[in-house]
XYZ file of C-alpha atoms in Angstrom:
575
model
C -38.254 65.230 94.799
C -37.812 63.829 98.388
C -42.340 63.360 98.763
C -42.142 61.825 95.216
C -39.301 58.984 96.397
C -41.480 58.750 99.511
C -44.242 57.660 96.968
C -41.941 55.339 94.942
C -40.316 53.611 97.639
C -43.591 52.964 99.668
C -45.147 51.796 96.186
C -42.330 49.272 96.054
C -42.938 48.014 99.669
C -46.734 47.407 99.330
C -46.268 45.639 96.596
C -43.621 43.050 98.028
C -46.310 42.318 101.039
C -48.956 41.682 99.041
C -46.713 39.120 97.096
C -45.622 37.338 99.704
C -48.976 36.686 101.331
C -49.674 35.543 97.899
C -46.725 33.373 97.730
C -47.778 31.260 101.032
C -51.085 30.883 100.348
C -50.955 29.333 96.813
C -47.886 26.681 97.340
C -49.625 23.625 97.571
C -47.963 21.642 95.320
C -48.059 17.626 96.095
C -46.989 14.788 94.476
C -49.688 12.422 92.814
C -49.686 8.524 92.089
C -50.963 7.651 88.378
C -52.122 4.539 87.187
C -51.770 3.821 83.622
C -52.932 0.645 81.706
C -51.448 0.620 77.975
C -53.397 -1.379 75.727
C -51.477 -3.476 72.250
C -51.132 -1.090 69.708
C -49.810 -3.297 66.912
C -47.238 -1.812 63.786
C -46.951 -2.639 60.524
C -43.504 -4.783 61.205
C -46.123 -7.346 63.320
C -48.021 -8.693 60.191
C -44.613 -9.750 59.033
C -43.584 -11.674 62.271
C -43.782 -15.726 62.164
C -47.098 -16.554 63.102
C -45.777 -19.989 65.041
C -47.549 -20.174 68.684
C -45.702 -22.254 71.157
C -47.984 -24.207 73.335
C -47.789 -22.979 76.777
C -50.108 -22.819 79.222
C -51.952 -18.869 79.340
C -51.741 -17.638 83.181
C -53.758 -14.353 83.834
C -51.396 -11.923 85.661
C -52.038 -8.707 86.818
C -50.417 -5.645 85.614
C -48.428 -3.684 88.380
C -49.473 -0.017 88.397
C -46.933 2.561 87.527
C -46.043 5.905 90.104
C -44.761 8.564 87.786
C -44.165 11.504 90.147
C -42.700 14.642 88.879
C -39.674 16.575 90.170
C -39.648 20.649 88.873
C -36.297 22.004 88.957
C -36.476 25.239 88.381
C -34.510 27.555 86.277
C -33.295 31.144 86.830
C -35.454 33.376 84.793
C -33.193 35.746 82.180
C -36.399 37.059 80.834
C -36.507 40.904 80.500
C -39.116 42.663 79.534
C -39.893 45.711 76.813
C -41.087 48.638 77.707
C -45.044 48.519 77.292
C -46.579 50.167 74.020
C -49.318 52.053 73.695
C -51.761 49.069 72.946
C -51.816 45.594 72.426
C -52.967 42.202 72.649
C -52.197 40.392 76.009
C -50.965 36.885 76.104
C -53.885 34.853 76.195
C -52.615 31.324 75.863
C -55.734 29.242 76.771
C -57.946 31.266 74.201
C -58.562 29.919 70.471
C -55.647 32.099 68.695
C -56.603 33.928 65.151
C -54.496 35.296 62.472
C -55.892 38.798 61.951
C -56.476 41.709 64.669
C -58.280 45.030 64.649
C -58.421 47.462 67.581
C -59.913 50.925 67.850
C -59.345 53.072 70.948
C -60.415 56.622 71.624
C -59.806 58.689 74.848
C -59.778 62.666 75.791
C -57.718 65.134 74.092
C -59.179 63.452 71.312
C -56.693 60.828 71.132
C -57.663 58.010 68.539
C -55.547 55.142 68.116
C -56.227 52.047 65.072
C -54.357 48.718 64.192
C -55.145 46.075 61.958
C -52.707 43.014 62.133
C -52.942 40.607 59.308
C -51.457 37.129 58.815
C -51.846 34.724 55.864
C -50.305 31.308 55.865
C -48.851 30.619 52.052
C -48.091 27.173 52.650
C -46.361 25.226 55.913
C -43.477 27.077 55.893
C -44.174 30.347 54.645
C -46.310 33.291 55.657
C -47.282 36.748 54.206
C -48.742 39.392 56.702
C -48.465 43.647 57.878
C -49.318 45.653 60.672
C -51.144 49.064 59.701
C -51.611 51.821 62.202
C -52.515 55.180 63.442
C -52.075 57.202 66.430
C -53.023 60.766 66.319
C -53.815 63.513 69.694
C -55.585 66.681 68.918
C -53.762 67.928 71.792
C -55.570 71.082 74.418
C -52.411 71.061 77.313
C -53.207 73.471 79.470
C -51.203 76.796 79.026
C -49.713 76.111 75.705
C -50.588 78.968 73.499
C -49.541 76.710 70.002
C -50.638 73.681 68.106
C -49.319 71.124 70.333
C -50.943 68.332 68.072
C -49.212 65.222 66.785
C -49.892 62.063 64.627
C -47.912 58.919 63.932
C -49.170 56.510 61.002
C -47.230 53.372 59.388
C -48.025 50.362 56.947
C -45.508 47.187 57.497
C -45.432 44.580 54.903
C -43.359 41.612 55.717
C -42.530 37.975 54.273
C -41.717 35.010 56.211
C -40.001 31.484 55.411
C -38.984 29.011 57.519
C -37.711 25.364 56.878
C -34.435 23.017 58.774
C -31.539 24.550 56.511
C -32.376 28.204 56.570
C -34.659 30.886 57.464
C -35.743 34.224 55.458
C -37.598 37.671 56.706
C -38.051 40.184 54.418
C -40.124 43.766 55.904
C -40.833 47.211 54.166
C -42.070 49.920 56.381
C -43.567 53.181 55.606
C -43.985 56.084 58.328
C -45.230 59.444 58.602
C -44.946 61.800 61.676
C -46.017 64.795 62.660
C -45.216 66.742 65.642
C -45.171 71.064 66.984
C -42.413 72.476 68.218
C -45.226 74.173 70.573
C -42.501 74.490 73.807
C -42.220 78.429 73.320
C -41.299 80.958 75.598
C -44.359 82.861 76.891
C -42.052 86.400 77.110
C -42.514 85.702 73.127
C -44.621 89.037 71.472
C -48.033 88.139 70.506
C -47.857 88.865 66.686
C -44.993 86.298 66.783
C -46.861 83.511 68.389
C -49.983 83.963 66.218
C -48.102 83.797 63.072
C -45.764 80.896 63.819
C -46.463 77.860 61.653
C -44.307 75.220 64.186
C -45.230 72.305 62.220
C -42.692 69.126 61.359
C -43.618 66.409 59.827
C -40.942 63.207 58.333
C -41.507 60.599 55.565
C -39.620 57.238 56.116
C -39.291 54.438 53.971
C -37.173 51.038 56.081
C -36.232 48.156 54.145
C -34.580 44.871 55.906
C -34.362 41.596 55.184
C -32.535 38.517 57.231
C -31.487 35.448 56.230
C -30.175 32.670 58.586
C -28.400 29.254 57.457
C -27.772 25.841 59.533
C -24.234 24.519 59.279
C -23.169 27.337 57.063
C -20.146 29.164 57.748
C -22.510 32.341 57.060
C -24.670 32.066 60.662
C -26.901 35.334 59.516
C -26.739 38.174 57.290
C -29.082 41.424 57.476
C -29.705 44.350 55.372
C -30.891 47.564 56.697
C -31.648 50.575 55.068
C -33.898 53.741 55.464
C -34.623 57.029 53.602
C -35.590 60.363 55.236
C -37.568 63.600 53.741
C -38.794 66.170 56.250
C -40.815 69.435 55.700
C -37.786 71.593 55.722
C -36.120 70.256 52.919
C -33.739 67.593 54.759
C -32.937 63.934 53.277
C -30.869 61.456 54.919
C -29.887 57.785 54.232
C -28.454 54.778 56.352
C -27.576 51.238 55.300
C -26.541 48.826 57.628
C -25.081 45.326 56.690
C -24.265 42.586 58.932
C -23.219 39.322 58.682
C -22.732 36.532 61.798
C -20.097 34.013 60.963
C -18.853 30.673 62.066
C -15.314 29.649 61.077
C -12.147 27.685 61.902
C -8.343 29.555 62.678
C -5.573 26.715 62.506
C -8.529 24.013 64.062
C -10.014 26.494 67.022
C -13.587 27.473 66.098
C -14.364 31.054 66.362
C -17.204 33.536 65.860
C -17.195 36.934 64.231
C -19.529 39.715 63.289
C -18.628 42.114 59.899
C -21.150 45.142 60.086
C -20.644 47.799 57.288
C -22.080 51.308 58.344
C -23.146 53.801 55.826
C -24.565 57.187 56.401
C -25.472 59.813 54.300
C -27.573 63.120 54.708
C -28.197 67.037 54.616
C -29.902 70.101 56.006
C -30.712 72.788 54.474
C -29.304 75.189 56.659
C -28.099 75.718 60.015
C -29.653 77.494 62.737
C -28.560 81.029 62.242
C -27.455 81.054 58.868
C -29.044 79.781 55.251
C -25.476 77.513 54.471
C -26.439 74.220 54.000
C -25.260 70.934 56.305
C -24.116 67.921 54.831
C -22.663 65.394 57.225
C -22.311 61.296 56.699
C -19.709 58.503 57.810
C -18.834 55.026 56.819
C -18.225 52.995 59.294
C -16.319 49.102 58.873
C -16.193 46.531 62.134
C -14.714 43.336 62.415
C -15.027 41.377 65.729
C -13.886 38.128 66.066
C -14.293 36.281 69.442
C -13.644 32.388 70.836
C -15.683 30.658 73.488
C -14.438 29.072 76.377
C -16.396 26.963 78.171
C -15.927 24.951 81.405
C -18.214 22.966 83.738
C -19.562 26.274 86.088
C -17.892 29.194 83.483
C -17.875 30.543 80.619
C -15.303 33.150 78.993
C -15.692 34.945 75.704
C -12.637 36.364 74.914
C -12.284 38.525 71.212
C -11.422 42.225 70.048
C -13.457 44.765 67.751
C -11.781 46.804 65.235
C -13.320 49.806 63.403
C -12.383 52.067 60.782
C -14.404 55.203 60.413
C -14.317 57.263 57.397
C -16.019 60.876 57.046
C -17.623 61.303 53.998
C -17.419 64.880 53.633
C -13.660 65.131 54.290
C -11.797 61.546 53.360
C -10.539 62.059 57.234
C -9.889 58.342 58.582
C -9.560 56.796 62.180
C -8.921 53.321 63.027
C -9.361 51.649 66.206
C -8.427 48.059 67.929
C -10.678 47.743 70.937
C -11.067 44.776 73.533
C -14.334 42.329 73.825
C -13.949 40.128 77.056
C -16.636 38.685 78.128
C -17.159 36.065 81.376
C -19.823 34.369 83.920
C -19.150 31.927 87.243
C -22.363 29.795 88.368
C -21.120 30.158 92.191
C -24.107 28.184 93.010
C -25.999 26.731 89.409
C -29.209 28.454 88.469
C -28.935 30.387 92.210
C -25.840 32.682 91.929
C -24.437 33.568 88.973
C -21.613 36.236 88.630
C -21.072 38.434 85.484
C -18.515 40.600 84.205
C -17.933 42.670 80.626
C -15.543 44.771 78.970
C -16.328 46.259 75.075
C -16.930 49.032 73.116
C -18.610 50.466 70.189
C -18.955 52.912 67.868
C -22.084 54.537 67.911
C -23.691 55.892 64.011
C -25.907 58.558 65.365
C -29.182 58.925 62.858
C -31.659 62.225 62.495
C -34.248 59.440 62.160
C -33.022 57.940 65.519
C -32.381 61.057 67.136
C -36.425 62.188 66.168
C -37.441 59.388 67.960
C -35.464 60.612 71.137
C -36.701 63.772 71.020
C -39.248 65.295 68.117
C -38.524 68.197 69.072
C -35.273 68.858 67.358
C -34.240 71.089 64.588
C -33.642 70.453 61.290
C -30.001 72.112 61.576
C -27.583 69.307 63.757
C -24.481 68.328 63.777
C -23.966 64.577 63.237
C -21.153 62.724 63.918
C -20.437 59.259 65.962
C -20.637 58.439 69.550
C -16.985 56.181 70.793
C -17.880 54.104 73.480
C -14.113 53.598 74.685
C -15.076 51.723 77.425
C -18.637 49.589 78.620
C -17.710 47.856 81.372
C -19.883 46.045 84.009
C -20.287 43.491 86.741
C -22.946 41.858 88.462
C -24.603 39.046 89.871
C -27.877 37.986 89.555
C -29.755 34.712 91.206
C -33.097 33.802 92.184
C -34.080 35.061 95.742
C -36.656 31.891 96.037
C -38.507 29.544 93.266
C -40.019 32.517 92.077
C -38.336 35.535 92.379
C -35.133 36.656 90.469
C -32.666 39.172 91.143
C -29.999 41.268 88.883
C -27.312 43.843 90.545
C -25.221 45.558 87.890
C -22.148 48.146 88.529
C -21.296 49.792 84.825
C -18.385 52.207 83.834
C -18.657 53.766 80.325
C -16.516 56.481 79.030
C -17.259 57.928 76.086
C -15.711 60.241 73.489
C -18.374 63.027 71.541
C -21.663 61.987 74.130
C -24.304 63.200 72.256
C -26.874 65.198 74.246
C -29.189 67.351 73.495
C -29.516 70.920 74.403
C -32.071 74.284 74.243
C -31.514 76.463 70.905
C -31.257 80.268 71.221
C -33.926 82.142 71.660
C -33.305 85.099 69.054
C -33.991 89.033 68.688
C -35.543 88.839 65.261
C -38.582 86.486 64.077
C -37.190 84.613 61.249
C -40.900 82.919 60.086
C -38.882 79.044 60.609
C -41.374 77.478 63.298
C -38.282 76.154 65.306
C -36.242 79.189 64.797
C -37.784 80.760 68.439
C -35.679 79.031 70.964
C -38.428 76.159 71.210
C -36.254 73.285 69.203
C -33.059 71.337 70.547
C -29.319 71.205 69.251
C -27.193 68.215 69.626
C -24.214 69.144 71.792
C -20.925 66.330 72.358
C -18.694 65.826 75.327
C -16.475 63.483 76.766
C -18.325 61.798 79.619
C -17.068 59.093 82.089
C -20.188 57.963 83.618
C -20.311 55.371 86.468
C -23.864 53.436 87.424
C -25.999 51.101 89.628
C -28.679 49.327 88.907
C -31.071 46.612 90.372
C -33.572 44.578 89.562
C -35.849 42.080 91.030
C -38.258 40.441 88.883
C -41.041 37.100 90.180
C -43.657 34.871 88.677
C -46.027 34.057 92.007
C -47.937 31.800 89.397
C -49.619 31.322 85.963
C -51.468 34.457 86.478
C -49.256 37.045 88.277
C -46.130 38.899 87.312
C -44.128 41.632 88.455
C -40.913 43.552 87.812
C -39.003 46.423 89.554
C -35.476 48.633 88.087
C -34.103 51.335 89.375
C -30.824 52.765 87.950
C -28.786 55.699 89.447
C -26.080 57.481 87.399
C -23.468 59.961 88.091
C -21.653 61.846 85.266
C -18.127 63.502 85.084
C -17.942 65.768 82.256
C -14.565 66.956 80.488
C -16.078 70.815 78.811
C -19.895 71.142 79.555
C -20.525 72.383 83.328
C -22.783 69.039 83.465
C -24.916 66.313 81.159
C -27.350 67.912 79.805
C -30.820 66.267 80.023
C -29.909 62.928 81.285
C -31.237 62.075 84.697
C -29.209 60.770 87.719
C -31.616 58.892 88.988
C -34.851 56.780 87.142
C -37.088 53.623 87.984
C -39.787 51.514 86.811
C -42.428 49.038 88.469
C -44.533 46.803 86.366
C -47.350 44.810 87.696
C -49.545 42.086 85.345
C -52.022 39.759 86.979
C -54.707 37.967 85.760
C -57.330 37.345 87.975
C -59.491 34.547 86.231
C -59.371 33.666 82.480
C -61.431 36.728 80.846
C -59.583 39.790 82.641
C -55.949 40.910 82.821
C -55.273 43.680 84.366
C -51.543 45.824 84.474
C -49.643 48.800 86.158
C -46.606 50.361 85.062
C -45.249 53.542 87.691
C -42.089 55.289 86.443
C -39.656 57.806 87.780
C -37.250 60.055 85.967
C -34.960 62.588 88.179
C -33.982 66.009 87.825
C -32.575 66.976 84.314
C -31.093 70.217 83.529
C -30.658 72.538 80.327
C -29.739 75.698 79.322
C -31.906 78.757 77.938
C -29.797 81.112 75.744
C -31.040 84.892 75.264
C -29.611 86.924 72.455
C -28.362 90.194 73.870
C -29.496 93.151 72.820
C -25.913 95.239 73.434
C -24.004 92.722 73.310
C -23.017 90.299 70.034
C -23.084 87.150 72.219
C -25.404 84.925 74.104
C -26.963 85.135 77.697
C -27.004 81.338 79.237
C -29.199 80.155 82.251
C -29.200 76.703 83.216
C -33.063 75.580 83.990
C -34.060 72.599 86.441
C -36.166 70.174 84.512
C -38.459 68.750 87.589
C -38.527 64.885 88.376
C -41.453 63.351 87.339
C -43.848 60.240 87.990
C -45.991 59.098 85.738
C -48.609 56.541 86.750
C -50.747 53.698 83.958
C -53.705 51.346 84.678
C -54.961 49.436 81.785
C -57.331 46.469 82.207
C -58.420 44.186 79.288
C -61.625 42.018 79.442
C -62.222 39.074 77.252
C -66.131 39.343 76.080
C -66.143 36.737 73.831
C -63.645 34.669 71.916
C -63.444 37.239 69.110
C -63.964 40.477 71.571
C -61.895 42.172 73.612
C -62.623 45.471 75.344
C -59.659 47.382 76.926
C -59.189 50.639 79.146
C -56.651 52.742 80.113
C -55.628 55.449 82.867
C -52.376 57.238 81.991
C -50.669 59.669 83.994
C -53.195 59.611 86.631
C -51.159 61.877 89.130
C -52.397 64.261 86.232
C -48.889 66.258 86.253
C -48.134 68.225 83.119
C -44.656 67.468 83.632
C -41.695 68.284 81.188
C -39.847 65.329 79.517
C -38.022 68.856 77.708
C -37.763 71.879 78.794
C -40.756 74.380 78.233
C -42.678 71.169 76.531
C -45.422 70.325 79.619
C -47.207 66.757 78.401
C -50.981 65.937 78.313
C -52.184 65.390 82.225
C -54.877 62.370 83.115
C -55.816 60.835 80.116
C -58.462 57.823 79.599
C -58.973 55.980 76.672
C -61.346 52.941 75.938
C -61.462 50.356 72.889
C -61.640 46.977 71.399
C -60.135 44.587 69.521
C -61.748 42.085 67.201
C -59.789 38.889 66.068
C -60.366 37.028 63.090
C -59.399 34.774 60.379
C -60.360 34.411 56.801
């Protein structure tokens, strides 16, 4: 771990030299004198003017010139940006921009990736489009001895309307994945291995729709809702309402937010036995708040409260929680100090918990996540014109942590594919966990940008001997620049720490399990892309990932794809 920081840290510092060699050699900003000379535009109200001319004598003057000079004051940038996707467009402001997309991108272990985006404008205020896609690997990692191919394809549909009184967005999204639980134990006998079908694959259907009034008492209301079908038989369904609203209490105007939670699913079994799993919660939150504003601070001060109702056994909780939220502008747009207390209560999904971690089995136990307390303060500034900064301190305990954690690895083959210790359990605690974490994030010009995090994290745990695969320590660099108007070019470096787990062994004398907690290595994982602009319609695009060419482990026994390269293009057009 200690050569790998070396590597990070050094990264960081290279970086900040070359950006500040940049920075002094491109100010040059001046100020400029403009002349203008306005010639008569007459209006329709002069044909109706009297037409009487007094008699005075004409005397030519000449028109004084006007300075305009222009005074930038800037403004502390809150911007922060998403994790990068696989692919996608950059921001090409100064190009000709087109409704409709296509991009095709194919790299080694036969990695293919296609998107079409379309966009059709029904009238001024109203558009119809969808985004189709495909992202499939035939996988080849070195050393793994199963089908460690996966796929990913979706087709979004959406509606658009916008006018001055309200605004409506209505999306339906249907998704397919398919993933191997291929992280198997090599002590495994060879009969097993060779006739273990370790394939998963999950059918979504998402449904939302928002719609957003001016000078309504009803600010925003969205509907959420999904369906789930795996391969093994399990079904699961969420719908999530929430409305924003804008009211008066005895003459003080106050905000609130109504969300109504409602899940509902099953497994077909559990992990060692064939009794079905049927789990689901409603969940009801009301969280008024008032806004206090002065000249250099602002206070939100409000409370959440939250019943919780499980489905399966009519048990019922209610909670009254505080929501304080305030800032001080020590020095305006420079300095700004933060600070936060909330909490939440978390609806953990299988369908959000996939996307964590495909790797799980169809056999969990679901139940909510209580965020007692979320707590942070910070400040955060600008360092000079161009560069921002954000420090953060957080505190968050948290009742029934959901983490996940190694299944057993047991004595008899039982034909399920993720019945051979290679799938993950969910696993709750009560965690107090305190954290740091800094940012600094700059704009040299038009063409450059850049943005560093690092976050470190230390856990206290109230059962479990420690968190189980959460790291202590993680970072990120990001680097965009765009060198003239046809190429753009990017970097993105992370870090993730050390991670532990636990393998279980059933014992062959005993009727119990035999535990030993694994070291998950840290990891860095490196990305190059560069996109060139052929034509106005063309694009061609490449991309280095992981170019350290580690087979690390984001999960235990489940070693990723090393260097991978992948080349494409993208086509824009309209019709």
């Amino acid at each position: 771990m200690t050569n790998k920081l070396y590597i990070l840290f050094g990264f960081i510092i290279g970086i900040f030299n070359v950006l500040s060699q940049n920075q002094s050699s491109q100010d040059t900003l001046d100020t400029q004198k403009v002349s203008v000379i306005k010639p008569y535009t007459p209006t329709l109200s002069d044909a109706f003017k009297l037409k009487i001319w007094p008699q005075q004598p004409i005397h030519q003057t000449q028109k004084k010139p006007i300075d305009y000079q222009i005074f930038s004051v800037p403004v502390a940038s809150t911007f922060s940006p998403a994790k990068s996707k696989f692919i996608g467009l950059p921001k090409r402001g100064a190009l000709k921009s087109f409704n409709n997309v296509a991009a095709l991108s194919i790299g080694n272990y036969t990695n293919i990736s296609a998107n079409l985006f379309l966009n059709h404008d029904l009238d001024k205020t109203s558009r119809v489009g969808g985004h189709f896609g495909h992202f499939s690997s035939q996988g080849g990692i070195d050393e793994v001895v199963l089908d460690d191919s996966f796929s990913t394809n979706f087709a979004t549909v959406f509606y658009q309307s916008n006018s001055q009184e309200s605004n409506l967005n209505v999306k339906g999204d249907f998704k397919r994945f398919m993933s191997n639980w291929y992280g198997i134990s090599q002590a495994l006998p060879a009969d097993m291995i060779q006739h273990s079908n370790v394939k998963q694959t999950l059918s979504i259907f998402e449904f939302s729709t928002q719609y957003e009034l001016s000078n309504s008492w009803l600010a925003d209301a969205t509907l959420k809702l999904h369906t789930l079908k795996d391969r093994f038989d399990s079904s699961e369904f969420n719908l999530v309402y929430d409305m924003d609203l804008k009211f008066d209490f005895i003459d003080i105007p106050l905000d609130a937010t109504l969300v109504i939670n409602f899940l509902e699913g099953t497994f077909d079994r559990d992990y060692t036995t064939s009794e079905s799993i049927d789990y689901g919660n409603t969940i009801i939150s009301f969280s008024p708040s008032y806004d206090f504003t002065l000249p250099n601070f602002k206070f939100t001060a409000g409370f959440r409260t939250y019943f919780l109702l499980a489905n399966q056994t009519s048990k019922q909780k209610f909670y009254i929680v505080p929501d304080l939220v305030a800032q001080y502008d020590v020095v305006e747009s420079i300095f700004v100090a933060y600070a936060k207390i909330v909490s939440d209560l978390v609806q953990n999904t299988y369908l959000d918990l996939y996307e964590q971690n495909p790797f799980i089995s169809p056999t969990l136990l679901l139940k909510p996540t209580i965020n007692i307390i979320n707590s942070s303060m910070g400040v955060k500034g600008r360092l000079s014109r161009e560069i921002g900064f954000d420090l953060k301190a957080k505190y968050f305990k948290q009742n029934d942590l959901l983490m996940f954690q190694k299944n057993t690895e047991p004595l008899i083959f039982s034909g399920l594919g993720y019945s051979h210790g290679n799938s993950f359990d969910t696993i709750y605690d009560d965690v107090d966990t305190y954290s740091f974490s800094g940012s600094i994030e700059g704009y040299l010009n038009d063409a450059f940008h850049f943005n560093t995090q690092i976050t470190f994290n230390s856990f206290k745990t109230k059962s479990e001997e420690q968190v189980w695969n959460l790291p202590e320590l993680e970072a990120e660099i990001s680097v965009d620049w765009s060198p003239n108007s046809k190429l753009d070019l990017g970097l993105q470096l992370f870090y993730v720490g050390e991670r532990f787990d636990i393998e279980r062994f059933q014992s062959t004398t005993l009727n119990t399990d035999l535990d030993r907690i694994v070291e998950v290595e840290d990891f860095i994982d490196l990305n190059i892309s560069a996109a060139y602009n052929v034509t106005e319609r063309w694009l061609a695009q490449i991309k280095l990932n992981n170019i350290l060419g580690q087979n690390y482990q984001r999960w235990l026994q489940y070693p990723t794809q090393g260097f991978q390269i992948t080349a494409g293009a993208f086509y824009k057009f309209d019709f």
